[in-house]
Amino acid sequence: AAGVIQSPRHLIKEKRETATLKCYPIPRHDTVYWYQQGPGQDPQFLISFYEKMQSDKGSIPDRFSAQQFSDYHSELNMSSLELGDSALYFCASSSTNRGREQFFGPGTRLTVL
Amino acid sequence: AQSVTQLDSHVSVSEGTPVLLRCNYSSSYSPSLFWYVQHPNKGLQLLLKYTSAATLVKGINGFEAEFKKSETSFHLTKPSAHMSDAAEYFCVVSGSPIPYSGGGADGLTFGKGTHLIIQP
């Protein structure tokens, strides 16, 4: 079965640079979620989109923004990167018609030097 | 608001012995509860979920969990541990109440995790 796809899988950036992470949900899933997991930490919810509209907002810094496109893929844009942004970023997708169970992608590991 | 508390940061058991990972939740409504597992440098895999259909929930790889409203608990158990069970386990609560009534796509709230160690 198709799973959530995230790209790139690994990304290395310098401080103050920008980064864009991409997420391709499971086909026919209408909702996308972004999570950040710092080293040795539990995942923290950042933001979600339902039918291309922002739905819920968690602990997402103002330097980050995200959107969901017409094909339901989503991008997380991160600007003015800081060392503390180094983390594993997970995307998850769900379907309203199937109870909103969230299926996670493999994650993008971002390292800020 | 909802939250989960995992009572043990580390649990160590011998291979072939039972596993118990403890989780308490707090929610103002009937919650959706989940257990996820994360192997080193890997993604998050759903072990099982509680969504009010049955209080005893069976998951993958022989794991099960029992929802106890009176104790606000959702402990994860397995009768016999295997070396491949060594991983980080997260108890998770959903922001969306059940039965799902539409509306926002709420993010999940994770516990701090329990690191399960399996001794040979």
Coordinates of C-alpha atoms in Angstrom, one line a residue:
Chain A
A1 CA 0.0 0.0 0.0
A2 CA 1.1 3.5 -0.7
G3 CA 2.6 5.4 2.2
V4 CA 3.3 9.0 3.0
I5 CA 6.4 10.3 1.1
Q6 CA 8.7 12.9 2.4
S7 CA 11.5 14.6 0.7
P8 CA 14.3 15.1 1.1
R9 CA 15.1 12.5 3.7
H10 CA 18.2 14.3 4.9
L11 CA 19.0 18.0 4.7
I12 CA 22.0 20.0 5.9
K13 CA 21.8 23.8 6.1
E14 CA 23.8 26.6 7.6
K15 CA 22.4 29.0 10.2
R16 CA 20.2 31.7 8.8
E17 CA 19.5 29.8 5.6
T18 CA 16.1 28.6 4.5
A19 CA 14.8 25.1 4.0
T20 CA 11.7 23.6 2.3
L21 CA 10.4 20.2 3.3
K22 CA 7.9 18.4 1.1
C23 CA 5.2 15.9 2.0
Y24 CA 3.1 13.8 -0.3
P25 CA 0.1 12.2 1.5
I26 CA -1.4 8.8 0.9
P27 CA -3.7 9.0 -2.1
R28 CA -7.2 10.2 -1.3
H29 CA -6.1 11.6 2.1
D30 CA -7.4 15.1 2.6
T31 CA -5.5 16.2 5.7
V32 CA -1.8 16.7 6.3
Y33 CA 0.0 17.3 9.6
W34 CA 3.5 18.4 10.5
Y35 CA 5.5 17.4 13.6
Q36 CA 8.9 18.2 14.9
Q37 CA 11.0 15.8 16.9
G38 CA 14.1 17.1 18.5
P39 CA 16.9 14.8 19.6
G40 CA 15.7 12.5 22.4
Q41 CA 12.3 14.3 22.5
D42 CA 8.7 13.4 21.8
P43 CA 7.2 14.7 18.5
Q44 CA 5.6 18.1 18.8
F45 CA 2.7 19.1 16.6
L46 CA 3.3 22.1 14.4
I47 CA 0.4 22.6 12.0
S48 CA -2.3 20.8 10.0
F49 CA -4.2 21.4 6.8
Y50 CA -7.6 20.1 5.7
E51 CA -8.7 20.5 2.1
K52 CA -5.9 23.0 1.6
M53 CA -6.9 25.3 4.5
Q54 CA -5.0 25.6 7.7
S55 CA -6.9 23.6 10.3
D56 CA -5.0 23.5 13.6
K57 CA -1.9 25.2 14.8
G58 CA 0.5 23.9 17.4
S59 CA 4.0 25.1 18.5
I60 CA 5.1 26.3 15.1
P61 CA 7.6 29.2 15.2
D62 CA 6.8 32.4 13.3
R63 CA 9.8 31.7 11.1
F64 CA 8.1 28.6 9.7
S65 CA 5.2 28.6 7.3
A66 CA 3.4 25.8 5.5
Q67 CA 0.7 25.3 2.9
Q68 CA -1.2 22.5 1.2
F69 CA -1.5 22.6 -2.6
S70 CA -4.3 21.6 -4.9
D71 CA -2.8 18.1 -5.3
Y72 CA -2.9 17.8 -1.5
H73 CA 0.9 17.7 -1.1
S74 CA 2.3 20.1 1.5
E75 CA 5.4 22.1 2.0
L76 CA 7.0 23.3 5.2
N77 CA 9.1 26.4 4.7
M78 CA 11.6 27.3 7.3
S79 CA 13.5 30.6 7.3
S80 CA 16.4 32.1 9.3
L81 CA 17.3 28.6 10.5
E82 CA 18.7 28.2 14.0
L83 CA 20.8 25.5 15.5
G84 CA 17.8 24.5 17.6
D85 CA 15.8 23.7 14.4
S86 CA 17.9 20.6 14.0
A87 CA 15.4 17.8 14.3
L88 CA 13.4 15.1 12.6
Y89 CA 10.4 16.5 10.8
F90 CA 7.5 14.1 10.3
C91 CA 4.5 14.5 8.0
A92 CA 1.4 12.6 8.6
S93 CA -1.8 12.3 6.5
S94 CA -5.3 11.2 7.2
S95 CA -8.7 10.8 5.6
T96 CA -11.8 12.4 7.1
N97 CA -13.8 9.5 5.7
R98 CA -11.8 7.0 7.7
G99 CA -11.8 8.5 11.1
R100 CA -8.7 10.7 10.8
E101 CA -6.2 8.0 11.8
Q102 CA -2.8 9.6 11.1
F103 CA -0.3 7.7 9.0
F104 CA 3.3 9.0 9.4
G105 CA 6.0 9.4 6.8
P106 CA 9.6 8.3 7.4
G107 CA 10.6 11.9 8.3
T108 CA 13.2 14.4 7.1
R109 CA 16.2 14.8 9.2
L110 CA 17.3 18.5 9.2
T111 CA 20.7 19.4 10.5
V112 CA 21.6 23.1 10.9
L113 CA 25.3 23.8 11.2
Chain B
A1 CA -6.9 20.3 26.7
Q2 CA -5.7 16.8 26.6
S3 CA -2.4 15.2 27.8
V4 CA -0.8 11.9 28.4
T5 CA 1.8 10.9 31.0
Q6 CA 4.0 7.9 30.5
L7 CA 5.0 6.8 34.0
D8 CA 8.4 5.2 33.1
S9 CA 11.1 6.7 30.9
H10 CA 12.9 3.4 30.7
V11 CA 11.7 -0.2 31.1
S12 CA 14.0 -3.2 31.0
V13 CA 12.7 -6.8 30.7
S14 CA 14.2 -10.1 29.8
E15 CA 13.4 -11.8 26.6
G16 CA 10.4 -14.0 26.9
T17 CA 8.9 -12.1 30.0
P18 CA 5.9 -9.9 30.0
V19 CA 6.0 -6.2 29.0
L20 CA 4.0 -3.4 30.8
L21 CA 4.3 0.2 29.6
R22 CA 2.2 2.5 31.6
C23 CA 0.2 5.5 30.4
N24 CA -2.3 7.9 32.0
Y25 CA -4.3 10.4 30.1
S26 CA -6.2 13.6 30.8
S27 CA -9.0 14.7 28.6
S28 CA -12.2 16.7 28.9
Y29 CA -14.0 14.3 26.6
S30 CA -13.8 10.7 25.5
P31 CA -10.4 10.6 23.9
S32 CA -8.9 8.7 21.0
L33 CA -5.8 7.0 22.4
F34 CA -2.9 5.4 20.5
W35 CA 0.4 3.7 21.0
Y36 CA 3.1 4.3 18.5
V37 CA 6.5 2.6 18.3
Q38 CA 9.7 4.2 17.0
H39 CA 12.8 2.1 16.3
P40 CA 16.2 3.9 16.2
N41 CA 16.4 6.4 13.4
K42 CA 13.1 5.2 12.0
G43 CA 9.6 6.7 11.6
L44 CA 6.6 6.2 13.8
Q45 CA 4.5 3.0 13.5
L46 CA 1.0 2.7 14.9
L47 CA 0.8 -0.3 17.3
L48 CA -2.9 0.1 18.2
K49 CA -5.7 2.6 18.8
Y50 CA -8.7 3.0 21.1
T51 CA -11.7 4.7 19.6
S52 CA -14.5 3.5 22.0
A53 CA -15.4 0.4 20.1
A54 CA -13.9 -1.9 22.8
T55 CA -11.9 -1.3 25.9
L56 CA -9.4 -4.0 25.2
V57 CA -7.6 -3.3 22.1
K58 CA -5.3 -5.7 20.2
G59 CA -2.6 -4.4 18.0
I60 CA 0.3 -5.6 15.9
N61 CA 3.2 -7.8 17.1
G62 CA 1.2 -9.3 20.0
F63 CA 0.7 -6.0 21.8
E64 CA -2.6 -5.0 23.4
A65 CA -3.8 -2.2 25.6
E66 CA -6.8 -1.7 27.9
F67 CA -8.7 1.5 28.3
K68 CA -9.8 2.1 31.9
K69 CA -11.9 5.2 32.2
S70 CA -12.1 4.9 36.0
E71 CA -8.3 5.0 36.3
T72 CA -7.7 7.2 33.2
S73 CA -5.2 4.7 32.0
F74 CA -4.2 3.1 28.7
H75 CA -1.4 0.7 29.6
L76 CA 0.4 -1.3 26.9
T77 CA 1.2 -5.0 27.5
K78 CA 2.7 -8.0 25.7
P79 CA 2.8 -11.5 27.2
S80 CA 6.3 -12.3 26.0
A81 CA 9.0 -9.8 24.9
H82 CA 11.1 -10.3 21.9
M83 CA 14.5 -8.8 21.1
S84 CA 13.0 -6.9 18.2
D85 CA 10.6 -5.1 20.6
A86 CA 13.5 -2.9 21.8
A87 CA 12.4 0.6 20.8
E88 CA 10.9 3.9 22.0
Y89 CA 7.1 3.7 22.7
F90 CA 4.8 6.7 22.7
C91 CA 1.4 7.0 24.2
V92 CA -0.6 9.5 22.2
V93 CA -3.9 11.3 22.6
S94 CA -5.9 12.9 19.8
G95 CA -7.4 16.3 20.0
S96 CA -10.4 15.2 18.1
P97 CA -13.2 13.8 20.4
I98 CA -15.0 10.6 19.6
P99 CA -17.2 9.9 17.9
Y100 CA -15.6 12.1 15.4
S101 CA -17.9 15.1 14.8
G102 CA -16.1 16.9 12.0
G103 CA -14.3 20.2 12.3
G104 CA -10.6 20.8 12.6
A105 CA -7.8 18.3 12.0
D106 CA -6.3 18.4 15.5
G107 CA -2.7 17.4 16.0
L108 CA -1.7 14.5 18.2
T109 CA -0.3 15.0 21.7
F110 CA 2.6 12.6 22.5
G111 CA 3.8 11.4 25.8
K112 CA 7.5 11.7 26.6
G113 CA 8.1 8.2 25.5
T114 CA 9.2 5.0 27.2
H115 CA 12.5 3.3 26.1
L116 CA 12.0 -0.4 26.2
I117 CA 15.2 -2.5 26.7
I118 CA 15.1 -6.2 26.1
Q119 CA 17.8 -8.2 28.0
P120 CA 18.9 -11.5 26.3

